[in-house]
Tab-separated table of C-alpha atoms in Angstrom:
chain	number	residue	atom	x	y	z
A	1474	GLY	CA	187.132	94.493	122.222
A	1475	GLU	CA	183.587	95.126	121.158
A	1476	SER	CA	181.122	96.076	123.806
A	1477	VAL	CA	177.471	96.190	124.697
A	1478	GLY	CA	176.079	99.555	125.665
A	1479	LEU	CA	172.858	101.109	126.831
A	1480	HIS	CA	171.231	104.278	125.548
A	1481	LEU	CA	169.757	105.579	128.805
A	1482	PRO	CA	171.256	105.265	132.260
A	1483	THR	CA	167.999	106.080	134.084
A	1484	LEU	CA	164.390	105.517	133.069
A	1485	SER	CA	161.454	106.701	135.169
A	1486	VAL	CA	157.947	105.427	134.439
A	1487	GLN	CA	154.585	105.580	136.153
A	1488	GLU	CA	153.316	102.467	137.841
A	1489	GLY	CA	151.090	100.583	135.449
A	1490	ASP	CA	152.725	101.994	132.335
A	1491	ASN	CA	154.837	99.990	129.944
A	1492	SER	CA	158.595	100.512	129.887
A	1493	ILE	CA	161.175	99.911	127.201
A	1494	ILE	CA	164.861	99.555	127.953
A	1495	ASN	CA	167.222	99.704	125.009
A	1496	CYS	CA	170.619	98.201	124.371
A	1497	ALA	CA	173.021	98.535	121.443
A	1498	TYR	CA	175.619	95.916	120.690
A	1499	SER	CA	178.494	96.112	118.279
A	1500	ASN	CA	179.698	92.513	117.992
A	1501	SER	CA	178.000	91.043	114.948
A	1502	ALA	CA	179.322	87.592	115.907
A	1503	SER	CA	177.239	87.498	119.084
A	1504	ASP	CA	174.582	84.840	118.868
A	1505	TYR	CA	173.033	84.922	122.312
A	1506	PHE	CA	171.629	87.803	124.332
A	1507	ILE	CA	170.281	87.949	127.820
A	1508	TRP	CA	168.625	90.439	130.143
A	1509	TYR	CA	169.283	90.537	133.853
A	1510	LYS	CA	167.592	92.459	136.635
A	1511	GLN	CA	169.667	93.532	139.612
A	1512	GLU	CA	168.011	94.834	142.736
A	1513	SER	CA	169.989	96.789	145.270
A	1514	GLY	CA	172.352	94.558	147.231
A	1515	LYS	CA	171.603	91.456	145.209
A	1516	GLY	CA	173.175	89.563	142.361
A	1517	PRO	CA	171.795	89.796	138.811
A	1518	GLN	CA	168.664	87.768	138.232
A	1519	PHE	CA	167.904	86.172	134.866
A	1520	ILE	CA	164.856	87.662	133.141
A	1521	ILE	CA	164.784	86.494	129.559
A	1522	ASP	CA	167.125	85.505	126.761
A	1523	ILE	CA	167.060	85.330	122.995
A	1524	ARG	CA	169.184	83.727	120.318
A	1525	SER	CA	170.240	85.456	117.147
A	1526	ASN	CA	167.982	83.257	115.009
A	1527	MET	CA	164.953	84.894	116.640
A	1528	ASP	CA	163.703	88.485	116.620
A	1529	LYS	CA	161.198	88.328	119.453
A	1530	ARG	CA	160.624	86.330	122.576
A	1531	GLN	CA	157.975	86.757	125.215
A	1532	GLY	CA	157.871	85.895	128.862
A	1533	GLN	CA	155.610	86.846	131.678
A	1534	ARG	CA	155.060	90.633	131.291
A	1535	VAL	CA	158.391	90.901	129.466
A	1536	THR	CA	159.283	90.830	125.804
A	1537	VAL	CA	162.719	90.965	124.262
A	1538	LEU	CA	163.158	92.250	120.728
A	1539	LEU	CA	166.279	91.735	118.664
A	1540	ASN	CA	167.038	93.754	115.557
A	1541	LYS	CA	170.174	92.328	114.024
A	1542	THR	CA	170.165	94.809	111.157
A	1543	VAL	CA	170.864	97.719	113.478
A	1544	LYS	CA	172.342	95.617	116.288
A	1545	HIS	CA	169.726	96.649	118.787
A	1546	LEU	CA	168.152	94.807	121.681
A	1547	SER	CA	165.247	95.965	123.797
A	1548	LEU	CA	163.395	94.793	126.866
A	1549	GLN	CA	159.744	95.672	127.193
A	1550	ILE	CA	158.063	95.402	130.574
A	1551	ALA	CA	154.291	95.585	130.548
A	1552	ALA	CA	152.203	97.125	133.326
A	1553	THR	CA	155.174	98.015	135.480
A	1554	GLN	CA	154.991	97.386	139.208
A	1555	PRO	CA	157.006	98.812	142.109
A	1556	GLY	CA	158.944	95.550	142.244
A	1557	ASP	CA	160.257	96.210	138.775
A	1558	SER	CA	162.450	99.008	140.113
A	1559	ALA	CA	166.006	97.803	139.601
A	1560	VAL	CA	169.018	98.084	137.333
A	1561	TYR	CA	168.621	96.156	134.108
A	1562	PHE	CA	171.618	94.816	132.230
A	1563	CYS	CA	171.818	93.406	128.774
A	1564	ALA	CA	174.596	90.966	127.990
A	1565	GLU	CA	175.878	89.125	124.972
A	1566	ASN	CA	177.786	85.931	124.367
A	1567	MET	CA	179.716	85.184	121.241
A	1568	GLY	CA	180.032	81.479	121.778
A	1569	SER	CA	177.483	78.722	121.795
A	1570	GLY	CA	177.328	76.230	124.617
A	1571	GLY	CA	178.785	78.585	127.144
A	1572	GLY	CA	181.907	80.613	126.542
A	1573	ALA	CA	185.337	80.955	127.954
A	1574	ASP	CA	184.903	84.686	127.631
A	1575	GLY	CA	181.799	84.758	129.762
A	1576	LEU	CA	179.102	87.290	129.096
A	1577	THR	CA	179.864	90.863	128.058
A	1578	PHE	CA	177.639	93.238	129.992
A	1579	GLY	CA	176.435	96.729	129.320
A	1580	LYS	CA	176.595	99.338	132.071
A	1581	GLY	CA	172.945	99.023	133.000
A	1582	THR	CA	169.790	101.124	133.055
A	1583	HIS	CA	168.226	102.107	136.343
A	1584	LEU	CA	164.463	101.716	136.049
A	1585	ILE	CA	162.488	103.768	138.553
A	1586	ILE	CA	158.768	103.122	138.984
A	1587	GLN	CA	156.866	106.179	140.143
A	1588	PRO	CA	153.740	105.531	142.251
B	157	GLY	CA	171.535	74.257	147.479
B	158	ALA	CA	168.819	75.992	145.526
B	159	GLY	CA	171.041	78.714	144.118
B	160	VAL	CA	174.579	80.000	143.908
B	161	SER	CA	175.925	80.967	147.304
B	162	GLN	CA	178.884	83.163	148.097
B	163	SER	CA	180.779	83.917	151.260
B	164	PRO	CA	181.471	86.128	152.983
B	165	SER	CA	178.679	88.496	152.007
B	166	ASN	CA	180.791	91.446	153.121
B	167	LYS	CA	184.523	91.769	153.696
B	168	VAL	CA	186.449	94.740	154.997
B	169	THR	CA	190.205	94.460	154.861
B	170	GLU	CA	193.280	96.605	155.100
B	171	LYS	CA	195.408	97.489	152.133
B	172	GLY	CA	198.119	94.891	151.621
B	173	LYS	CA	196.225	91.983	153.167
B	174	ASP	CA	195.166	88.883	151.258
B	175	VAL	CA	191.506	87.897	150.927
B	176	GLU	CA	189.726	84.737	149.835
B	177	LEU	CA	186.255	84.765	148.396
B	178	ARG	CA	184.227	81.598	148.093
B	179	CYS	CA	181.595	80.485	145.614
B	180	ASP	CA	179.312	77.456	145.819
B	181	PRO	CA	177.646	76.890	142.433
B	182	ILE	CA	174.304	75.289	141.773
B	183	SER	CA	174.595	71.538	142.148
B	184	GLY	CA	175.325	69.923	138.800
B	185	HIS	CA	176.527	73.101	137.115
B	186	THR	CA	179.907	72.409	135.566
B	187	ALA	CA	180.666	75.944	134.414
B	188	LEU	CA	181.558	78.639	136.918
B	189	TYR	CA	182.302	82.315	136.329
B	190	TRP	CA	183.721	85.163	138.375
B	191	TYR	CA	182.845	88.792	137.682
B	192	ARG	CA	183.696	92.071	139.329
B	193	GLN	CA	181.239	94.941	139.623
B	194	SER	CA	182.453	98.359	140.645
B	195	LEU	CA	179.998	100.859	142.132
B	196	GLY	CA	177.430	101.942	139.568
B	197	GLN	CA	179.120	99.965	136.820
B	198	GLY	CA	178.452	96.904	134.756
B	199	LEU	CA	180.011	93.526	135.303
B	200	GLU	CA	183.620	92.825	134.349
B	201	PHE	CA	184.414	89.226	133.454
B	202	LEU	CA	187.355	87.792	135.393
B	203	ILE	CA	187.649	84.052	134.848
B	204	TYR	CA	185.734	80.983	133.755
B	205	PHE	CA	185.976	77.360	134.872
B	206	GLN	CA	184.729	74.297	133.056
B	207	GLY	CA	185.041	71.591	135.632
B	208	ASN	CA	188.289	72.222	137.476
B	209	SER	CA	190.140	73.804	134.607
B	210	ALA	CA	190.228	77.456	133.666
B	211	PRO	CA	190.709	77.740	129.890
B	212	ASP	CA	190.865	81.519	129.980
B	213	LYS	CA	192.440	83.576	132.743
B	214	SER	CA	193.008	86.692	130.662
B	215	GLY	CA	190.236	88.592	132.452
B	216	LEU	CA	192.093	88.630	135.754
B	217	PRO	CA	193.199	92.263	136.240
B	218	SER	CA	196.646	91.512	137.655
B	219	ASP	CA	198.828	88.691	138.929
B	220	ARG	CA	197.590	89.466	142.434
B	221	PHE	CA	194.339	87.756	141.424
B	222	SER	CA	194.050	83.988	141.238
B	223	ALA	CA	191.249	81.466	141.343
B	224	GLU	CA	190.923	77.777	141.747
B	225	ARG	CA	188.218	75.194	141.708
B	226	THR	CA	188.449	71.762	143.219
B	227	GLY	CA	186.162	68.791	142.873
B	228	GLY	CA	184.287	70.523	140.097
B	229	SER	CA	182.277	72.456	142.651
B	230	VAL	CA	183.449	75.136	145.076
B	231	SER	CA	185.690	77.887	143.782
B	232	THR	CA	187.822	80.414	145.616
B	233	LEU	CA	189.000	83.743	144.280
B	234	THR	CA	192.110	85.002	146.031
B	235	ILE	CA	193.337	88.569	145.939
B	236	GLN	CA	196.836	89.063	147.297
B	237	ARG	CA	198.190	92.339	148.647
B	238	THR	CA	194.831	94.046	148.224
B	239	GLN	CA	194.688	97.593	146.925
B	240	GLN	CA	191.936	100.180	147.387
B	241	GLU	CA	190.998	99.864	143.714
B	242	ASP	CA	190.106	96.217	144.399
B	243	SER	CA	187.052	97.427	146.335
B	244	ALA	CA	184.018	96.131	144.451
B	245	VAL	CA	181.335	93.491	144.478
B	246	TYR	CA	182.643	90.128	143.335
B	247	LEU	CA	179.964	88.011	141.719
B	248	CYS	CA	180.006	84.338	140.932
B	249	ALA	CA	177.751	82.617	138.421
B	250	SER	CA	177.275	79.051	137.278
B	251	SER	CA	175.678	77.325	134.329
B	252	LEU	CA	174.991	73.885	132.999
B	253	ARG	CA	177.455	72.521	130.491
B	254	GLY	CA	176.368	73.581	127.017
B	255	GLU	CA	174.042	76.301	128.306
B	256	GLU	CA	174.711	80.028	128.138
B	257	THR	CA	172.293	81.108	130.837
B	258	GLN	CA	174.282	81.988	133.932
B	259	TYR	CA	172.794	82.113	137.388
B	260	PHE	CA	174.356	84.531	139.812
B	261	GLY	CA	175.042	84.470	143.505
B	262	PRO	CA	174.427	87.475	145.774
B	263	GLY	CA	178.036	88.593	145.603
B	264	THR	CA	180.743	89.474	148.097
B	265	ARG	CA	181.147	93.169	148.830
B	266	LEU	CA	184.834	93.848	149.339
B	267	LEU	CA	186.055	97.079	150.860
B	268	VAL	CA	189.787	97.718	151.050
B	269	LEU	CA	190.717	100.476	153.475
C-alpha cells in the first residue's frame, strides 16, 4: 500500500532556533494528517493536525504546512527548547470520521536540541 | 481515567508462552486501536475496534495474534506461542466516534527471550 515517509531520520538544531521536520506522503486520497511527538519510553503525543482542505495550521510554537501539489507535509517548531527533543512522526488517514485502517505512520525523525 | 492506560508496562516472556496485553481507553472513546512499534521504527497498525466489533483484522501479523474488546471499553491483545520477532512496544490508542485524532497510551514493552 501507499506509505508516508520522512526525508531526514535525525535533525540537530541549536536551542532557540527554529526547526522544520519534513514528511512526504504518496496517498492522494488521504484527507487528514497529524503530527505526533514521542519521547523516550512514552507513547506518541498529539501535537497538531490538519485536514486536506487547509494548507496551514498554527498551534502554540508549532505550525503545520500541507502542500497537496507535491504531497508534502512539514512541522515547524519555533524557538526550540530542550523539551522538544523527541522523535516526531507524521501520519495520514484516508477516511473521515475515524478509519478502520487506522493511521499510517512514517518512520519518524529524531529531533535533537543542542544547548 | 485522564488518559489511555496500558498494562503491564513491561513484559518479559519465554518463547512459546502466551501473553495478554491490556488497554483501558479514555472514558467515552468508542474507537480503539492497537499498534506495534519495533525498535527505532514507526508504528504498524494491527487492529481497530468500533465499540466491541473489529471491522478490520487484516493488520494482525499472524493467527497467533488476536484481540477482543468487551463492554465497549477495555481491550486485550493476546499473542499465542510468542516468538522472538514479537518483541516490540505494543501501543493502544483511542478516539471519539467520528474523530480521527487518536490518543495513545504509554505502551507495553514486550521482550520475548
